[in-house]
Amino acid sequence: MTAGTSAAGVGVPSVEGTQRTRPGWAHDGRGRAVSAVLELTDVHKDYGGVAALDGLDLRVEEGELVALLGPNGAGKTTTFELLLGLGRPTRGTVRVLGAAPGTHRGRVGAMLQGAGLPEQVTVRELVGLVGRAYPRAYATDDVLDRTRLARHAGKVVTALSGGERQRLLLALALVGAPDLLLLDEPTAAMDVASRRAFWERAREAVSDGGTLLFATHDLTEAQGVADRVVVVADGRVRADATPDDLTRHGRDDLEQVFLTLTQEHSHAGPDGEDR
Ligand SMILES: Nc1ncnc2c1ncn2[C@@H]1O[C@H](COP(=O)(O)OP(=O)(O)OP(=O)(O)O)[C@@H](O)[C@H]1O
């Protein structure tokens, strides 16, 4: 399926000559790959005496939108770092798009917490510059339109508000037409309307077979956006289910389910302070 053709109805920018299907992978009857887009198997990551990940297992298939939930220090950012090849597991295996992390950089778009940006370039210059680093990139103006940044295109990065800056980070993650989008707490600084618009953009971007893994502390956001919610605490998966199954079809409150699953594993005491 060509991203440009399939995207026409949902307004995703066109990109010529690209295929979402992956040669050499098993495909189902509709030409979709059935191999995992990402897979972590019994992954451990130690930092000195701290076990950031302690036997984490996670598999995400093509086209899935998966939310990673967990208390502070659960291991979410560490998971993203390993998936991006920014660190290596102490033990266990990590595969992304069928290969070692970092092998297919051009097919993975990411937004990391606290990502730095050059300050004195304009929004348009930066999106164009990053796009040129990818083998198949969307047109800069298309990406600016889709992330509602067109009217800020001539501003330098330092002139952006917090929410606009977040949208710029999303634009940079999207411009390379990624098959896999990894977003670590992408909406943390956004107001309600910006969050809603952000998720519309992100969902559009993966609507033609792309895959999305995102971390959030906002349970409503996880419930509204994700097909599947993975709850992590102390470096392990504590639950992995659809939002509907986790809440027993709405009979339970997701916040209470989350607290029950994570409380005994949280680094924070009842008052929210680190122990
Ligand atoms: N470079 C590092 N050196 C030492 N410890 C680290 C390092 N990176 C992470 N850790 C520790 O690993 C654990 C997991 O951290 P991580 O950042 O993955 O958690 P998180 O789930 O993303 O948390 P948050 O929700 O607060 O962002 C924490 O205890 C953290 O202090």
Coordinates of C-alpha atoms and ligand atoms in Angstrom, one line a residue, residues 47 50 52 71-78 113 185 217 267, ligand 1:
Y47 CA 22.4 1.3 35.8
V50 CA 19.5 0.2 39.7
A52 CA 15.6 0.1 35.2
P71 CA 4.6 5.3 37.6
N72 CA 7.7 7.5 37.7
G73 CA 10.8 5.4 37.3
A74 CA 8.9 2.4 35.9
G75 CA 11.3 2.0 32.9
K76 CA 9.3 3.7 30.1
T77 CA 12.0 6.1 28.9
T78 CA 14.6 3.3 29.2
Q113 CA 11.4 13.7 26.8
E185 CA 5.1 11.6 27.0
H217 CA 0.7 9.6 32.6
H267 CA 9.0 4.0 43.8
Ligands
LIG1 N1 21.3 6.9 33.0 C1 20.8 6.5 34.1 N2 21.6 6.3 35.2 C2 21.2 5.8 36.4 N3 19.8 5.4 36.6 C3 19.0 5.6 35.5 C4 19.4 6.1 34.3 N4 18.4 6.2 33.5 C5 17.3 5.7 34.2 N5 17.7 5.4 35.4 C6 16.8 4.8 36.5 O1 16.1 3.8 35.9 C7 14.8 3.8 36.4 C8 13.8 3.9 35.2 O2 13.9 5.2 34.6 P1 13.0 5.6 33.4 O3 13.5 7.0 33.0 O4 13.1 4.6 32.3 O5 11.6 5.7 34.0 P2 10.2 6.3 33.4 O6 9.2 5.2 33.5 O7 10.4 6.9 32.1 O8 9.9 7.4 34.5 P3 9.1 8.8 34.3 O9 7.6 8.5 34.3 O10 9.5 9.5 35.6 O11 9.6 9.5 33.1 C9 14.7 4.9 37.4 O12 14.9 4.4 38.7 C10 15.8 5.8 37.0 O13 16.3 6.6 38.1

